[in-house]
Amino acid sequence: MFANRPTCDLEQLRGDLRGRWRVAVRAVMVLLSLHGLTAAEIGALLECHPATARRWIGRFNIAGPAGLADRPRPGRPRLGGRRLCARIAALLECPGPWTVRRVWRCLGRPDLSLRTLYRRIRQVAVWRRPCPGGGHRGGAPVVPAVTRRRPHSGRLGIPFVLDTGAVIALSQLDKTARTMLAAALREQSQVWVPAPVITELVRGNQRRDAAVNRVLKSVSDVHPLDEPLARDAGRLLAGGGTTVDAMVVATAQRVAGAGSVVIMTGDPRDITALVADDSRVRVAAV
């Protein structure tokens, strides 16, 4: 029999072996050594460096089982607590022009300097300075709306498709839209923006388009327009509506396939009329 579980379960198991079960792993190193395995073979089996295996076997030879436990470490506890980086990552899932001071306030004003918080943010976020004329005041660095994309696990969330109104709401930091999108990203949902939506949004002016471009680059993938998709949108237009709305619904139906999809929209009445009785498509107003 062989193990056959999703990737997320395997990653959790590896994390536990380096976390709460790490002392048991050290004991396994000793037992494997007693059965004649070399440090290199133990390292390959337990996914660690051979020097790590040699160190714990040596600690066992000197102090016995007590030598496998963690030793007290010098120094003060880590500023902000152990969960600070995880809290920062969760916070930055919401789109917005984040600055260090704004992150500090949203974290509940923890007892650490802004410089220390800056270093913690660098561990979990893609860091950049604002573009000249991008609408940000001052010279403080700005954290993009979303951290680097997480690797996909075995199960993905329901995909989302954004229309023009949803992208505008996100660019204006609308609370409902940000909350909905953050929940989708936590479920590892893929977020799509149909290419025709960009035509309605972008005008080539750097200052005007800065907020919209930030949303497009950080939280979504652009779904291309091809002939079959255009024909599907044309059939939807037979019942009325605008061309871009029809392309949004046609894109959602293609993304859904045999599953489900959510359309985030600022115009729920027209989108719902185009969706009609398609049970795969859910409409979420922002």
PDB file of C-alpha atoms in Angstrom:
ATOM      1  CA  MET A   1       0.000   0.000   0.000  1.00  0.00           C
ATOM      2  CA  PHE A   2       1.203   3.513  -0.820  1.00  0.00           C
ATOM      3  CA  ALA A   3       0.168   6.874   0.592  1.00  0.00           C
ATOM      4  CA  ASN A   4      -2.282   8.687  -1.655  1.00  0.00           C
ATOM      5  CA  ARG A   5      -3.426  12.013  -0.231  1.00  0.00           C
ATOM      6  CA  PRO A   6      -3.775  15.547  -1.655  1.00  0.00           C
ATOM      7  CA  THR A   7      -0.705  17.758  -1.761  1.00  0.00           C
ATOM      8  CA  CYS A   8      -2.051  19.996   1.020  1.00  0.00           C
ATOM      9  CA  ASP A   9      -2.173  17.030   3.430  1.00  0.00           C
ATOM     10  CA  LEU A  10       1.397  16.071   2.564  1.00  0.00           C
ATOM     11  CA  GLU A  11       2.595  19.629   3.143  1.00  0.00           C
ATOM     12  CA  GLN A  12       0.806  19.693   6.502  1.00  0.00           C
ATOM     13  CA  LEU A  13       2.506  16.419   7.450  1.00  0.00           C
ATOM     14  CA  ARG A  14       5.921  17.811   6.503  1.00  0.00           C
ATOM     15  CA  GLY A  15       5.191  20.926   8.540  1.00  0.00           C
ATOM     16  CA  ASP A  16       4.258  18.856  11.599  1.00  0.00           C
ATOM     17  CA  LEU A  17       7.468  16.838  11.275  1.00  0.00           C
ATOM     18  CA  ARG A  18       9.419  20.093  11.485  1.00  0.00           C
ATOM     19  CA  GLY A  19       7.102  21.514  14.147  1.00  0.00           C
ATOM     20  CA  ARG A  20       5.266  19.700  16.923  1.00  0.00           C
ATOM     21  CA  TRP A  21       6.686  16.257  16.013  1.00  0.00           C
ATOM     22  CA  ARG A  22      10.298  17.354  15.556  1.00  0.00           C
ATOM     23  CA  VAL A  23      11.523  15.528  18.685  1.00  0.00           C
ATOM     24  CA  ALA A  24       9.985  12.283  17.398  1.00  0.00           C
ATOM     25  CA  VAL A  25      11.815  12.769  14.086  1.00  0.00           C
ATOM     26  CA  ARG A  26      15.094  13.071  15.991  1.00  0.00           C
ATOM     27  CA  ALA A  27      14.329   9.788  17.767  1.00  0.00           C
ATOM     28  CA  VAL A  28      13.670   8.163  14.380  1.00  0.00           C
ATOM     29  CA  MET A  29      17.115   9.363  13.232  1.00  0.00           C
ATOM     30  CA  VAL A  30      18.689   7.538  16.168  1.00  0.00           C
ATOM     31  CA  LEU A  31      16.695   4.351  15.513  1.00  0.00           C
ATOM     32  CA  LEU A  32      17.622   4.349  11.832  1.00  0.00           C
ATOM     33  CA  SER A  33      21.266   4.802  12.793  1.00  0.00           C
ATOM     34  CA  LEU A  34      21.008   1.787  15.108  1.00  0.00           C
ATOM     35  CA  HIS A  35      19.724  -0.212  12.117  1.00  0.00           C
ATOM     36  CA  GLY A  36      22.855   0.617  10.150  1.00  0.00           C
ATOM     37  CA  LEU A  37      21.757   3.539   7.965  1.00  0.00           C
ATOM     38  CA  THR A  38      24.320   6.252   7.300  1.00  0.00           C
ATOM     39  CA  ALA A  39      23.680   9.944   7.954  1.00  0.00           C
ATOM     40  CA  ALA A  40      23.322  10.548   4.207  1.00  0.00           C
ATOM     41  CA  GLU A  41      20.699   7.801   3.905  1.00  0.00           C
ATOM     42  CA  ILE A  42      18.820   9.126   6.940  1.00  0.00           C
ATOM     43  CA  GLY A  43      18.885  12.643   5.512  1.00  0.00           C
ATOM     44  CA  ALA A  44      17.504  11.454   2.168  1.00  0.00           C
ATOM     45  CA  LEU A  45      14.749   9.484   3.906  1.00  0.00           C
ATOM     46  CA  LEU A  46      13.662  12.241   6.301  1.00  0.00           C
ATOM     47  CA  GLU A  47      14.266  15.161   3.893  1.00  0.00           C
ATOM     48  CA  CYS A  48      16.971  16.822   5.971  1.00  0.00           C
ATOM     49  CA  HIS A  49      20.694  17.514   5.621  1.00  0.00           C
ATOM     50  CA  PRO A  50      23.058  14.684   6.645  1.00  0.00           C
ATOM     51  CA  ALA A  51      24.758  17.100   9.073  1.00  0.00           C
ATOM     52  CA  THR A  52      21.426  17.458  10.886  1.00  0.00           C
ATOM     53  CA  ALA A  53      21.182  13.700  11.329  1.00  0.00           C
ATOM     54  CA  ARG A  54      24.786  13.506  12.569  1.00  0.00           C
ATOM     55  CA  ARG A  55      24.173  16.344  15.055  1.00  0.00           C
ATOM     56  CA  TRP A  56      21.152  14.691  16.684  1.00  0.00           C
ATOM     57  CA  ILE A  57      22.779  11.272  16.773  1.00  0.00           C
ATOM     58  CA  GLY A  58      25.770  12.895  18.488  1.00  0.00           C
ATOM     59  CA  ARG A  59      23.476  14.644  20.986  1.00  0.00           C
ATOM     60  CA  PHE A  60      21.873  11.271  21.773  1.00  0.00           C
ATOM     61  CA  ASN A  61      25.270   9.641  22.281  1.00  0.00           C
ATOM     62  CA  ILE A  62      26.236  12.382  24.767  1.00  0.00           C
ATOM     63  CA  ALA A  63      23.018  13.006  26.719  1.00  0.00           C
ATOM     64  CA  GLY A  64      20.705  10.109  25.868  1.00  0.00           C
ATOM     65  CA  PRO A  65      16.983  10.707  25.120  1.00  0.00           C
ATOM     66  CA  ALA A  66      17.068  14.011  27.033  1.00  0.00           C
ATOM     67  CA  GLY A  67      19.529  15.349  24.459  1.00  0.00           C
ATOM     68  CA  LEU A  68      16.879  15.165  21.732  1.00  0.00           C
ATOM     69  CA  ALA A  69      14.706  17.847  23.339  1.00  0.00           C
ATOM     70  CA  ASP A  70      14.972  21.521  22.432  1.00  0.00           C
ATOM     71  CA  ARG A  71      17.424  23.478  24.545  1.00  0.00           C
ATOM     72  CA  PRO A  72      16.482  26.859  26.033  1.00  0.00           C
ATOM     73  CA  ARG A  73      17.390  29.616  23.632  1.00  0.00           C
ATOM     74  CA  PRO A  74      18.967  32.900  24.736  1.00  0.00           C
ATOM     75  CA  GLY A  75      17.462  36.280  23.980  1.00  0.00           C
ATOM     76  CA  ARG A  76      14.050  37.875  24.247  1.00  0.00           C
ATOM     77  CA  PRO A  77      10.900  36.622  22.474  1.00  0.00           C
ATOM     78  CA  ARG A  78      10.381  37.682  18.888  1.00  0.00           C
ATOM     79  CA  LEU A  79       8.772  41.131  18.673  1.00  0.00           C
ATOM     80  CA  GLY A  80       5.138  40.984  17.621  1.00  0.00           C
ATOM     81  CA  GLY A  81       4.745  37.308  18.488  1.00  0.00           C
ATOM     82  CA  ARG A  82       5.133  34.178  16.413  1.00  0.00           C
ATOM     83  CA  ARG A  83       1.959  34.772  14.390  1.00  0.00           C
ATOM     84  CA  LEU A  84       2.818  38.293  13.245  1.00  0.00           C
ATOM     85  CA  CYS A  85       3.914  37.283   9.737  1.00  0.00           C
ATOM     86  CA  ALA A  86       0.787  35.153   9.274  1.00  0.00           C
ATOM     87  CA  ARG A  87      -1.387  38.081  10.388  1.00  0.00           C
ATOM     88  CA  ILE A  88       0.386  40.393   7.934  1.00  0.00           C
ATOM     89  CA  ALA A  89      -0.103  37.912   5.087  1.00  0.00           C
ATOM     90  CA  ALA A  90      -3.822  37.603   5.877  1.00  0.00           C
ATOM     91  CA  LEU A  91      -4.195  41.381   6.055  1.00  0.00           C
ATOM     92  CA  LEU A  92      -2.472  42.003   2.715  1.00  0.00           C
ATOM     93  CA  GLU A  93      -4.865  39.651   0.942  1.00  0.00           C
ATOM     94  CA  CYS A  94      -7.252  42.618   0.882  1.00  0.00           C
ATOM     95  CA  PRO A  95      -6.435  44.967  -2.019  1.00  0.00           C
ATOM     96  CA  GLY A  96      -5.446  48.487  -1.151  1.00  0.00           C
ATOM     97  CA  PRO A  97      -2.569  50.984  -1.204  1.00  0.00           C
ATOM     98  CA  TRP A  98      -0.961  49.622   1.969  1.00  0.00           C
ATOM     99  CA  THR A  99       1.778  51.559   3.767  1.00  0.00           C
ATOM    100  CA  VAL A 100       3.778  50.423   6.777  1.00  0.00           C
ATOM    101  CA  ARG A 101       1.903  52.772   9.102  1.00  0.00           C
ATOM    102  CA  ARG A 102      -1.480  51.646   7.784  1.00  0.00           C
ATOM    103  CA  VAL A 103      -0.532  47.985   8.255  1.00  0.00           C
ATOM    104  CA  TRP A 104       0.636  48.814  11.795  1.00  0.00           C
ATOM    105  CA  ARG A 105      -2.729  50.415  12.628  1.00  0.00           C
ATOM    106  CA  CYS A 106      -4.742  47.513  11.182  1.00  0.00           C
ATOM    107  CA  LEU A 107      -2.678  45.028  13.219  1.00  0.00           C
ATOM    108  CA  GLY A 108      -3.818  46.767  16.410  1.00  0.00           C
ATOM    109  CA  ARG A 109      -0.760  49.013  16.878  1.00  0.00           C
ATOM    110  CA  PRO A 110       1.642  46.266  18.096  1.00  0.00           C
ATOM    111  CA  ASP A 111       4.529  47.272  20.360  1.00  0.00           C
ATOM    112  CA  LEU A 112       7.299  47.366  17.744  1.00  0.00           C
ATOM    113  CA  SER A 113       8.876  50.045  15.584  1.00  0.00           C
ATOM    114  CA  LEU A 114       7.786  50.749  12.028  1.00  0.00           C
ATOM    115  CA  ARG A 115      11.251  49.711  10.855  1.00  0.00           C
ATOM    116  CA  THR A 116      10.833  46.287  12.493  1.00  0.00           C
ATOM    117  CA  LEU A 117       7.369  45.938  10.957  1.00  0.00           C
ATOM    118  CA  TYR A 118       8.889  46.868   7.581  1.00  0.00           C
ATOM    119  CA  ARG A 119      11.300  43.931   7.890  1.00  0.00           C
ATOM    120  CA  ARG A 120       8.455  41.552   8.804  1.00  0.00           C
ATOM    121  CA  ILE A 121       6.424  42.701   5.794  1.00  0.00           C
ATOM    122  CA  ARG A 122       9.388  42.068   3.491  1.00  0.00           C
ATOM    123  CA  GLN A 123       9.276  38.414   4.543  1.00  0.00           C
ATOM    124  CA  VAL A 124       5.740  37.898   3.206  1.00  0.00           C
ATOM    125  CA  ALA A 125       5.092  40.580   0.565  1.00  0.00           C
ATOM    126  CA  VAL A 126       6.378  41.808  -2.768  1.00  0.00           C
ATOM    127  CA  TRP A 127       7.749  45.258  -1.905  1.00  0.00           C
ATOM    128  CA  ARG A 128       7.861  48.333  -4.120  1.00  0.00           C
ATOM    129  CA  ARG A 129       7.802  52.095  -3.937  1.00  0.00           C
ATOM    130  CA  PRO A 130       4.887  54.030  -5.418  1.00  0.00           C
ATOM    131  CA  CYS A 131       5.170  55.157  -9.009  1.00  0.00           C
ATOM    132  CA  PRO A 132       5.600  58.921  -9.474  1.00  0.00           C
ATOM    133  CA  GLY A 133       2.188  60.486  -9.963  1.00  0.00           C
ATOM    134  CA  GLY A 134       0.464  57.299  -8.817  1.00  0.00           C
ATOM    135  CA  GLY A 135      -1.625  59.121  -6.255  1.00  0.00           C
ATOM    136  CA  HIS A 136       0.318  58.121  -3.101  1.00  0.00           C
ATOM    137  CA  ARG A 137       1.413  60.850  -0.739  1.00  0.00           C
ATOM    138  CA  GLY A 138       4.873  60.916   0.751  1.00  0.00           C
ATOM    139  CA  GLY A 139       7.809  58.668   0.068  1.00  0.00           C
ATOM    140  CA  ALA A 140       6.793  55.727   2.252  1.00  0.00           C
ATOM    141  CA  PRO A 141       7.019  52.331   0.571  1.00  0.00           C
ATOM    142  CA  VAL A 142       3.737  50.818  -0.530  1.00  0.00           C
ATOM    143  CA  VAL A 143       2.818  47.166  -0.143  1.00  0.00           C
ATOM    144  CA  PRO A 144       0.840  45.809  -3.091  1.00  0.00           C
ATOM    145  CA  ALA A 145      -2.683  44.630  -2.457  1.00  0.00           C
ATOM    146  CA  VAL A 146      -1.951  40.929  -2.359  1.00  0.00           C
ATOM    147  CA  THR A 147       1.031  38.842  -1.302  1.00  0.00           C
ATOM    148  CA  ARG A 148       2.700  36.451  -3.692  1.00  0.00           C
ATOM    149  CA  ARG A 149       0.298  33.830  -4.972  1.00  0.00           C
ATOM    150  CA  ARG A 150       0.075  30.689  -2.893  1.00  0.00           C
ATOM    151  CA  PRO A 151       0.903  27.368  -4.493  1.00  0.00           C
ATOM    152  CA  HIS A 152      -2.234  25.531  -5.489  1.00  0.00           C
ATOM    153  CA  SER A 153      -3.248  22.638  -3.268  1.00  0.00           C
ATOM    154  CA  GLY A 154      -5.326  19.690  -4.374  1.00  0.00           C
ATOM    155  CA  ARG A 155      -8.629  21.567  -4.003  1.00  0.00           C
ATOM    156  CA  LEU A 156      -9.292  24.987  -5.476  1.00  0.00           C
ATOM    157  CA  GLY A 157     -12.131  27.336  -4.651  1.00  0.00           C
ATOM    158  CA  ILE A 158     -14.953  28.417  -6.951  1.00  0.00           C
ATOM    159  CA  PRO A 159     -13.533  30.710  -9.672  1.00  0.00           C
ATOM    160  CA  PHE A 160     -14.512  34.386  -9.724  1.00  0.00           C
ATOM    161  CA  VAL A 161     -15.079  36.671 -12.718  1.00  0.00           C
ATOM    162  CA  LEU A 162     -14.977  40.449 -12.198  1.00  0.00           C
ATOM    163  CA  ASP A 163     -16.918  42.915 -14.294  1.00  0.00           C
ATOM    164  CA  THR A 164     -16.181  46.623 -14.720  1.00  0.00           C
ATOM    165  CA  GLY A 165     -18.072  47.667 -11.593  1.00  0.00           C
ATOM    166  CA  ALA A 166     -16.278  45.100  -9.428  1.00  0.00           C
ATOM    167  CA  VAL A 167     -12.820  46.248 -10.559  1.00  0.00           C
ATOM    168  CA  ILE A 168     -13.773  49.880  -9.923  1.00  0.00           C
ATOM    169  CA  ALA A 169     -15.082  48.992  -6.450  1.00  0.00           C
ATOM    170  CA  LEU A 170     -11.810  47.222  -5.604  1.00  0.00           C
ATOM    171  CA  SER A 171      -9.749  50.131  -6.913  1.00  0.00           C
ATOM    172  CA  GLN A 172     -11.755  52.472  -4.661  1.00  0.00           C
ATOM    173  CA  LEU A 173     -11.153  50.184  -1.634  1.00  0.00           C
ATOM    174  CA  ASP A 174     -14.832  49.265  -1.274  1.00  0.00           C
ATOM    175  CA  LYS A 175     -15.153  47.225   1.927  1.00  0.00           C
ATOM    176  CA  THR A 176     -17.715  44.732   0.569  1.00  0.00           C
ATOM    177  CA  ALA A 177     -15.676  44.018  -2.545  1.00  0.00           C
ATOM    178  CA  ARG A 178     -12.417  43.672  -0.608  1.00  0.00           C
ATOM    179  CA  THR A 179     -13.976  41.284   1.925  1.00  0.00           C
ATOM    180  CA  MET A 180     -15.487  39.131  -0.808  1.00  0.00           C
ATOM    181  CA  LEU A 181     -12.241  38.970  -2.761  1.00  0.00           C
ATOM    182  CA  ALA A 182     -10.160  38.186   0.337  1.00  0.00           C
ATOM    183  CA  ALA A 183     -12.456  35.235   1.096  1.00  0.00           C
ATOM    184  CA  ALA A 184     -12.040  33.988  -2.486  1.00  0.00           C
ATOM    185  CA  LEU A 185      -8.244  34.198  -2.294  1.00  0.00           C
ATOM    186  CA  ARG A 186      -8.206  32.309   1.002  1.00  0.00           C
ATOM    187  CA  GLU A 187     -10.017  29.479  -0.790  1.00  0.00           C
ATOM    188  CA  GLN A 188      -7.405  29.647  -3.584  1.00  0.00           C
ATOM    189  CA  SER A 189     -10.043  30.669  -6.123  1.00  0.00           C
ATOM    190  CA  GLN A 190      -8.815  31.814  -9.505  1.00  0.00           C
ATOM    191  CA  VAL A 191      -9.910  35.374 -10.279  1.00  0.00           C
ATOM    192  CA  TRP A 192     -10.517  36.376 -13.894  1.00  0.00           C
ATOM    193  CA  VAL A 193     -11.092  39.718 -15.607  1.00  0.00           C
ATOM    194  CA  PRO A 194     -12.415  39.422 -19.190  1.00  0.00           C
ATOM    195  CA  ALA A 195     -10.303  41.335 -21.700  1.00  0.00           C
ATOM    196  CA  PRO A 196     -13.214  43.580 -22.839  1.00  0.00           C
ATOM    197  CA  VAL A 197     -13.560  44.873 -19.264  1.00  0.00           C
ATOM    198  CA  ILE A 198     -10.063  46.362 -19.513  1.00  0.00           C
ATOM    199  CA  THR A 199     -11.214  48.281 -22.589  1.00  0.00           C
ATOM    200  CA  GLU A 200     -13.845  50.011 -20.462  1.00  0.00           C
ATOM    201  CA  LEU A 201     -11.420  50.746 -17.621  1.00  0.00           C
ATOM    202  CA  VAL A 202      -8.026  51.753 -19.010  1.00  0.00           C
ATOM    203  CA  ARG A 203      -7.410  55.005 -20.888  1.00  0.00           C
ATOM    204  CA  GLY A 204      -3.599  55.090 -20.984  1.00  0.00           C
ATOM    205  CA  ASN A 205      -3.261  57.857 -18.394  1.00  0.00           C
ATOM    206  CA  GLN A 206      -0.823  56.739 -15.690  1.00  0.00           C
ATOM    207  CA  ARG A 207      -2.373  58.809 -12.916  1.00  0.00           C
ATOM    208  CA  ARG A 208      -5.955  57.921 -13.820  1.00  0.00           C
ATOM    209  CA  ASP A 209      -5.279  54.220 -14.345  1.00  0.00           C
ATOM    210  CA  ALA A 210      -2.965  53.641 -11.351  1.00  0.00           C
ATOM    211  CA  ALA A 211      -5.578  52.217  -8.960  1.00  0.00           C
ATOM    212  CA  VAL A 212      -7.187  50.031 -11.635  1.00  0.00           C
ATOM    213  CA  ASN A 213      -3.818  48.684 -12.796  1.00  0.00           C
ATOM    214  CA  ARG A 214      -2.945  47.815  -9.208  1.00  0.00           C
ATOM    215  CA  VAL A 215      -6.054  45.624  -8.971  1.00  0.00           C
ATOM    216  CA  LEU A 216      -5.488  44.026 -12.375  1.00  0.00           C
ATOM    217  CA  LYS A 217      -1.866  43.139 -11.632  1.00  0.00           C
ATOM    218  CA  SER A 218      -2.294  41.919  -8.084  1.00  0.00           C
ATOM    219  CA  VAL A 219      -5.498  39.900  -7.880  1.00  0.00           C
ATOM    220  CA  SER A 220      -6.580  38.706 -11.291  1.00  0.00           C
ATOM    221  CA  ASP A 221      -5.712  36.990 -14.557  1.00  0.00           C
ATOM    222  CA  VAL A 222      -6.945  38.418 -17.849  1.00  0.00           C
ATOM    223  CA  HIS A 223      -9.191  36.032 -19.773  1.00  0.00           C
ATOM    224  CA  PRO A 224      -8.562  36.403 -23.532  1.00  0.00           C
ATOM    225  CA  LEU A 225     -11.280  36.959 -26.110  1.00  0.00           C
ATOM    226  CA  ASP A 226     -11.532  34.492 -28.984  1.00  0.00           C
ATOM    227  CA  GLU A 227     -14.077  33.764 -31.703  1.00  0.00           C
ATOM    228  CA  PRO A 228     -16.079  31.029 -29.880  1.00  0.00           C
ATOM    229  CA  LEU A 229     -16.362  33.280 -26.829  1.00  0.00           C
ATOM    230  CA  ALA A 230     -17.498  36.194 -28.995  1.00  0.00           C
ATOM    231  CA  ARG A 231     -20.172  33.987 -30.593  1.00  0.00           C
ATOM    232  CA  ASP A 232     -21.402  32.864 -27.164  1.00  0.00           C
ATOM    233  CA  ALA A 233     -21.658  36.508 -26.091  1.00  0.00           C
ATOM    234  CA  GLY A 234     -23.565  37.323 -29.277  1.00  0.00           C
ATOM    235  CA  ARG A 235     -26.149  34.654 -28.506  1.00  0.00           C
ATOM    236  CA  LEU A 236     -26.587  36.108 -25.016  1.00  0.00           C
ATOM    237  CA  LEU A 237     -27.158  39.563 -26.514  1.00  0.00           C
ATOM    238  CA  ALA A 238     -30.274  38.264 -28.247  1.00  0.00           C
ATOM    239  CA  GLY A 239     -32.057  38.754 -24.926  1.00  0.00           C
ATOM    240  CA  GLY A 240     -30.779  42.329 -24.478  1.00  0.00           C
ATOM    241  CA  GLY A 241     -27.995  43.890 -22.428  1.00  0.00           C
ATOM    242  CA  THR A 242     -24.639  45.459 -23.244  1.00  0.00           C
ATOM    243  CA  THR A 243     -21.807  43.867 -25.178  1.00  0.00           C
ATOM    244  CA  VAL A 244     -19.318  43.944 -22.301  1.00  0.00           C
ATOM    245  CA  ASP A 245     -21.832  42.442 -19.849  1.00  0.00           C
ATOM    246  CA  ALA A 246     -22.571  39.661 -22.332  1.00  0.00           C
ATOM    247  CA  MET A 247     -18.852  38.928 -22.659  1.00  0.00           C
ATOM    248  CA  VAL A 248     -18.510  38.839 -18.861  1.00  0.00           C
ATOM    249  CA  VAL A 249     -21.302  36.250 -18.607  1.00  0.00           C
ATOM    250  CA  ALA A 250     -19.941  34.232 -21.549  1.00  0.00           C
ATOM    251  CA  THR A 251     -16.503  34.217 -19.910  1.00  0.00           C
ATOM    252  CA  ALA A 252     -18.026  33.051 -16.622  1.00  0.00           C
ATOM    253  CA  GLN A 253     -19.853  30.205 -18.361  1.00  0.00           C
ATOM    254  CA  ARG A 254     -16.641  29.061 -20.042  1.00  0.00           C
ATOM    255  CA  VAL A 255     -14.666  29.273 -16.788  1.00  0.00           C
ATOM    256  CA  ALA A 256     -17.365  27.318 -14.949  1.00  0.00           C
ATOM    257  CA  GLY A 257     -17.309  24.346 -17.312  1.00  0.00           C
ATOM    258  CA  ALA A 258     -19.216  21.637 -15.473  1.00  0.00           C
ATOM    259  CA  GLY A 259     -18.742  23.372 -12.107  1.00  0.00           C
ATOM    260  CA  SER A 260     -19.741  26.703 -10.613  1.00  0.00           C
ATOM    261  CA  VAL A 261     -18.555  30.282 -10.959  1.00  0.00           C
ATOM    262  CA  VAL A 262     -19.219  33.593  -9.205  1.00  0.00           C
ATOM    263  CA  ILE A 263     -19.558  36.917 -11.032  1.00  0.00           C
ATOM    264  CA  MET A 264     -18.656  39.920  -8.872  1.00  0.00           C
ATOM    265  CA  THR A 265     -20.543  42.827 -10.348  1.00  0.00           C
ATOM    266  CA  GLY A 266     -21.581  46.387  -9.692  1.00  0.00           C
ATOM    267  CA  ASP A 267     -24.578  45.904 -12.009  1.00  0.00           C
ATOM    268  CA  PRO A 268     -26.383  42.807 -10.670  1.00  0.00           C
ATOM    269  CA  ARG A 269     -29.694  43.471 -12.460  1.00  0.00           C
ATOM    270  CA  ASP A 270     -28.284  43.362 -16.004  1.00  0.00           C
ATOM    271  CA  ILE A 271     -25.898  40.493 -15.249  1.00  0.00           C
ATOM    272  CA  THR A 272     -28.686  38.417 -13.656  1.00  0.00           C
ATOM    273  CA  ALA A 273     -30.878  38.986 -16.713  1.00  0.00           C
ATOM    274  CA  LEU A 274     -28.112  37.686 -18.995  1.00  0.00           C
ATOM    275  CA  VAL A 275     -27.383  34.690 -16.758  1.00  0.00           C
ATOM    276  CA  ALA A 276     -31.085  33.718 -16.913  1.00  0.00           C
ATOM    277  CA  ASP A 277     -31.572  30.159 -15.631  1.00  0.00           C
ATOM    278  CA  ASP A 278     -27.943  28.996 -15.782  1.00  0.00           C
ATOM    279  CA  SER A 279     -27.553  27.324 -12.371  1.00  0.00           C
ATOM    280  CA  ARG A 280     -23.745  27.242 -12.638  1.00  0.00           C
ATOM    281  CA  VAL A 281     -23.406  31.030 -12.417  1.00  0.00           C
ATOM    282  CA  ARG A 282     -23.907  32.929  -9.166  1.00  0.00           C
ATOM    283  CA  VAL A 283     -24.121  36.718  -9.115  1.00  0.00           C
ATOM    284  CA  ALA A 284     -22.569  38.633  -6.189  1.00  0.00           C
ATOM    285  CA  ALA A 285     -23.274  42.361  -5.993  1.00  0.00           C
ATOM    286  CA  VAL A 286     -20.634  44.799  -4.688  1.00  0.00           C
TER     287      VAL A 286
END
